[in-house]
C-alpha positions as semicolon CSV with decimal commas, in nm:
position;residue;x (nm);y (nm);z (nm)
1;X;0,014;0,031;-0,017
2;X;0,165;0,356;-0,115
3;X;0,084;0,643;0,144
4;X;0,091;0,979;0,012
5;X;0,177;1,308;0,236
6;X;-0,031;1,628;0,079
7;X;0,046;1,989;0,242
8;X;-0,063;2,330;0,105
9;X;0,162;2,567;-0,025
10;X;0,160;2,766;0,367
11;X;0,365;2,467;0,495
12;X;0,726;2,565;0,566
13;X;1,028;2,319;0,510
14;X;1,336;2,272;0,319
15;X;1,304;2,209;-0,036
16;X;1,529;1,917;-0,020
17;X;1,319;1,741;0,244
18;X;1,003;1,777;0,081
19;X;1,173;1,613;-0,254
20;X;1,322;1,311;-0,030
21;X;1,001;1,289;0,114
22;X;0,779;1,294;-0,200
23;X;0,566;1,568;-0,038
24;X;0,283;1,645;-0,271
25;X;0,215;2,084;-0,257
26;X;-0,152;2,136;-0,288
27;X;-0,039;2,511;-0,443
28;X;-0,220;2,902;-0,303
29;X;-0,212;3,186;-0,558
30;X;-0,141;3,493;-0,474
31;X;-0,160;3,817;-0,681
32;X;0,069;4,126;-0,683
33;X;0,068;4,443;-0,950
34;X;-0,180;4,232;-1,168
35;X;0,025;3,944;-1,145
36;X;-0,055;3,567;-1,031
37;X;0,211;3,351;-0,891
38;X;0,125;2,976;-0,822
39;X;0,292;2,869;-0,472
40;X;0,416;2,522;-0,510
41;X;0,704;2,598;-0,359
42;X;0,937;2,593;-0,683
43;X;1,264;2,716;-0,571
44;X;1,285;2,888;-0,899
45;X;0,936;3,097;-0,815
46;X;1,038;3,149;-0,511
47;X;1,392;3,265;-0,559
48;X;1,256;3,521;-0,853
49;X;0,967;3,636;-0,602
50;X;1,227;3,729;-0,369
51;X;1,513;3,863;-0,604
52;X;1,243;4,118;-0,751
53;X;1,157;4,218;-0,426
54;X;0,802;4,155;-0,431
55;X;0,743;4,031;-0,061
56;X;0,799;4,391;-0,021
57;X;0,480;4,473;-0,166
58;X;0,328;4,187;0,025
59;X;0,063;4,362;0,187
60;X;-0,097;4,412;-0,160
61;X;-0,141;4,113;-0,255
62;X;-0,416;3,889;-0,262
63;X;-0,367;3,523;-0,201
64;X;-0,608;3,247;-0,290
65;X;-0,696;2,898;-0,222
66;X;-0,755;2,657;-0,518
67;X;-1,086;2,587;-0,572
68;X;-1,249;2,292;-0,505
69;X;-1,275;2,189;-0,822
70;X;-0,919;2,277;-0,863
71;X;-0,799;2,059;-0,641
72;X;-1,043;1,809;-0,743
73;X;-0,900;1,768;-1,114
74;X;-0,545;1,783;-0,893
75;X;-0,578;1,480;-0,710
76;X;-0,771;1,295;-0,972
77;X;-0,430;1,370;-1,241
78;X;-0,144;1,306;-0,910
79;X;-0,239;1,184;-0,592
80;X;-0,560;0,862;-0,702
81;X;-0,349;0,696;-0,998
82;X;-0,057;0,736;-0,759
83;X;-0,077;0,652;-0,409
84;X;-0,343;0,398;-0,260
85;X;-0,380;0,637;0,088
86;X;-0,364;1,016;0,078
87;X;-0,312;1,225;0,347
88;X;-0,407;1,610;0,294
89;X;-0,311;1,829;0,573
90;X;-0,393;2,208;0,550
91;X;-0,347;2,530;0,706
92;X;-0,572;2,637;1,060
93;X;-0,898;2,635;0,839
94;X;-0,980;3,014;1,034
95;X;-0,701;3,118;0,818
96;X;-0,826;2,991;0,417
97;X;-1,031;2,842;0,286
98;X;-0,819;2,548;0,160
99;X;-0,938;2,313;0,457
100;X;-1,310;2,377;0,361
101;X;-1,236;2,382;-0,060
102;X;-1,004;1,995;0,043
103;X;-1,314;1,872;0,194
104;X;-1,513;1,914;-0,083
105;X;-1,279;1,786;-0,318
106;X;-1,205;1,472;-0,135
107;X;-1,588;1,389;-0,121
108;X;-1,600;1,451;-0,564
109;X;-1,213;1,259;-0,508
110;X;-1,404;0,950;-0,426
111;X;-1,682;0,943;-0,625
112;X;-1,482;0,939;-0,931
113;X;-1,134;0,723;-0,759
114;X;-1,171;0,434;-0,882
115;X;-1,322;0,446;-1,222
116;X;-1,016;0,629;-1,308
117;X;-0,821;0,350;-1,117
118;X;-0,961;0,103;-1,357
119;X;-0,893;0,271;-1,642
120;X;-0,588;0,321;-1,578
121;X;-0,527;-0,047;-1,543
122;X;-0,450;-0,007;-1,077
123;X;-0,590;-0,285;-0,855
124;X;-0,748;-0,154;-0,528
125;X;-0,931;0,139;-0,426
126;X;-0,809;0,417;-0,309
127;X;-0,863;0,611;0,037
128;X;-0,794;0,982;0,147
129;X;-0,840;1,220;0,478
130;X;-0,824;1,572;0,505
131;X;-0,685;1,673;0,806
132;X;-0,706;2,092;0,994
133;X;-0,348;2,059;1,082
134;X;-0,453;2,366;1,312
135;X;-0,083;2,528;1,245
136;X;0,053;2,756;1,074
137;X;0,404;2,741;0,834
138;X;0,689;2,592;1,029
139;X;0,466;2,493;1,306
140;X;0,282;2,313;0,956
141;X;0,615;2,194;0,865
142;X;0,673;2,036;1,191
143;X;0,367;1,823;1,163
144;X;0,375;1,688;0,871
145;X;0,735;1,610;0,924
146;X;0,599;1,400;1,255
147;X;0,294;1,205;1,033
148;X;0,600;1,077;0,810
149;X;0,719;0,891;1,090
150;X;0,322;0,781;1,164
151;X;0,309;0,667;0,801
152;X;0,612;0,425;0,857
153;X;0,416;0,235;1,135
154;X;0,169;0,170;0,899
155;X;-0,118;0,251;1,131
156;X;-0,470;0,253;0,983
157;X;-0,635;0,555;0,892
158;X;-0,842;0,678;1,172
159;X;-0,513;0,618;1,397
160;X;-0,321;0,833;1,215
161;X;-0,571;1,093;1,220
162;X;-0,623;1,086;1,610
163;X;-0,248;1,120;1,625
164;X;-0,170;1,375;1,442
165;X;-0,436;1,568;1,564
166;X;-0,353;1,487;1,923
167;X;-0,009;1,575;1,882
168;X;-0,071;1,935;1,722
169;X;-0,201;2,031;2,008
170;X;0,151;1,993;2,160
171;X;0,284;2,212;1,877
172;X;0,439;2,554;2,029
173;X;0,487;2,857;1,761
174;X;0,727;3,145;1,832
175;X;0,703;3,456;1,526
176;X;0,903;3,799;1,482
177;X;0,768;4,001;1,267
178;X;0,965;4,276;1,093
179;X;0,680;4,530;1,048
180;X;0,389;4,548;1,263
181;X;0,299;4,870;0,998
182;X;0,246;4,527;0,743
183;X;0,110;4,310;0,974
184;X;-0,176;4,567;1,017
185;X;-0,260;4,629;0,623
186;X;-0,200;4,319;0,618
187;X;-0,484;4,228;0,823
188;X;-0,723;4,501;0,733
189;X;-0,721;4,380;0,419
190;X;-0,871;4,054;0,532
191;X;-1,033;4,214;0,747
192;X;-0,884;4,069;1,100
193;X;-0,877;4,323;1,366
194;X;-0,641;4,150;1,548
195;X;-0,372;4,361;1,497
196;X;-0,465;4,723;1,611
197;X;-0,301;5,054;1,458
198;X;-0,215;5,166;1,776
199;X;0,027;4,834;1,837
200;X;0,142;4,949;1,462
201;X;0,227;5,256;1,526
202;X;0,368;5,155;1,824
203;X;0,581;4,920;1,715
204;X;0,716;5,186;1,458
205;X;0,767;5,478;1,635
206;X;0,993;5,321;1,946
207;X;1,155;5,024;1,715
208;X;0,967;4,772;1,962
209;X;0,952;4,410;1,774
210;X;0,739;4,155;1,973
211;X;0,785;3,815;2,018
212;X;0,457;3,663;1,943
213;X;0,448;3,298;2,091
214;X;0,133;3,047;2,143
215;X;0,006;2,716;2,091
216;X;-0,039;2,617;1,778
217;X;-0,224;2,914;1,542
218;X;-0,318;3,092;1,873
219;X;-0,043;3,335;2,011
220;X;0,018;3,612;2,218
221;X;0,311;3,913;2,291
222;X;0,555;3,695;2,539
223;X;0,811;3,946;2,513
224;X;0,879;4,298;2,367
225;X;1,249;4,381;2,225
226;X;1,358;4,712;2,080
227;X;1,502;4,552;1,773
228;X;1,476;4,244;1,549
229;X;1,808;4,114;1,633
230;X;1,716;4,094;2,018
231;X;1,414;3,897;1,947
232;X;1,521;3,666;1,717
233;X;1,762;3,600;2,044
234;X;1,499;3,542;2,253
235;X;1,368;3,289;2,040
236;X;1,659;3,136;1,969
237;X;1,698;3,134;2,333
238;X;1,413;3,003;2,380
239;X;1,455;2,693;2,126
240;X;1,782;2,598;2,273
241;X;1,575;2,622;2,658
242;X;1,313;2,352;2,513
243;X;1,587;2,145;2,364
244;X;1,825;2,089;2,662
245;X;1,462;2,060;2,873
246;X;1,330;1,757;2,657
247;X;1,122;1,782;2,323
248;X;0,837;1,518;2,208
249;X;0,966;1,509;1,907
250;X;1,289;1,555;1,834
251;X;1,266;1,832;1,553
252;X;1,274;2,166;1,563
253;X;1,119;2,376;1,217
254;X;1,231;2,760;1,177
255;X;1,156;2,944;0,833
256;X;1,253;3,295;0,726
257;X;1,143;3,558;0,543
258;X;1,498;3,629;0,430
259;X;1,770;3,549;0,133
260;X;2,000;3,236;0,272
261;X;2,301;3,499;0,338
262;X;2,046;3,675;0,559
263;X;1,937;3,389;0,756
264;X;2,266;3,162;0,817
265;X;2,346;3,546;0,977
266;X;2,074;3,557;1,196
267;X;2,217;3,573;1,554
268;X;2,183;3,268;1,765
269;X;2,174;3,080;1,497
270;X;2,470;2,849;1,543
271;X;2,376;2,844;1,939
272;X;2,071;2,639;1,803
273;X;2,224;2,445;1,546
274;X;2,440;2,337;1,853
275;X;2,234;2,236;2,069
276;X;2,031;2,046;1,825
277;X;2,364;1,854;1,732
278;X;2,415;1,819;2,114
279;X;2,052;1,647;2,166
280;X;2,015;1,481;1,829
281;X;1,767;1,716;1,712
282;X;1,684;1,791;1,327
283;X;1,670;2,095;1,223
284;X;1,437;2,185;0,927
285;X;1,540;2,557;0,867
286;X;1,385;2,670;0,506
287;X;1,321;2,980;0,372
288;X;0,941;3,138;0,378
289;X;0,764;2,973;0,112
290;X;0,573;3,308;-0,107
291;X;0,228;3,177;0,088
292;X;0,395;3,213;0,430
293;X;0,633;3,477;0,360
294;X;0,330;3,758;0,257
295;X;0,144;3,618;0,527
296;X;0,393;3,753;0,791
297;X;0,589;4,019;0,599
298;X;0,936;4,058;0,524
299;X;1,222;3,959;0,794
300;X;0,978;3,786;0,986
301;X;1,087;3,422;1,126
302;X;0,872;3,168;1,242
303;X;1,025;2,868;1,450
304;X;0,804;2,544;1,589
305;X;0,899;2,296;1,853
306;X;0,681;2,037;2,025
307;X;0,690;2,016;2,385
308;X;0,456;2,026;2,730
309;X;0,278;2,280;2,865
310;X;0,537;2,546;2,979
311;X;0,594;2,953;2,936
312;X;0,819;3,151;2,702
313;X;1,025;3,317;2,971
314;X;1,051;2,869;3,154
């Protein structure tokens, strides 16, 4: 039985990791300055997006999930003929219509899948599940990495779904946005009032850079610093402490909305790499894809790890 893992393009993972494990990317689209980008994590497309400085205009971008019909066609062409079981993990359903559309597409696919397989001379039935990851970006990436480990155990679909959903509740995320004005403008265009104009003004006027921390996609300001570097240092220190205290899975996911030379120069990254090496933890270090970089903004970072309940400053 061949099992395939599908994630949407809001999921941040290293390209080599995606390629190595055969993870299928369900694309989203982004429109900026009358140009449309299909974000399927293609490295060349992502590099072009960064090189042209389009991320600086990301607050003006319109991001859109593929329709149920588009997803259906994609699944029938790429997934049904190649896998017996497919697991599709989507970004938190409150942030995108991708879960809703993928679920609708799944129902349409299930009505046609066996016919498609029979016409292709493939024996056996096809089945799939769509799971709301309740995560964003690096958190989605960490959940996907965990799911790959479960797939190797040959669990039933129901057992797999239960373990994925249970584990998702143990994921913690840190986000450091470089520009609160960017996030405020993005939120305004999306009708999200969670970032106030006052907070954005203070962040700009006083050079306050917050660390947003919490479980899954629900976060709160855990620290306020006077510079991006100071905020990044706090996140790196937090991750090192949690690694030394013991993680629930030996993986940390870190995605960054910047070029690789800037990523490698991040303060505290060397300490994080050393802590991972000393404790047998895999660091999934990636550059943010188009979707997540538009959402959080240029120069931002997102880190995720799995741990028991704790406080940011433990």
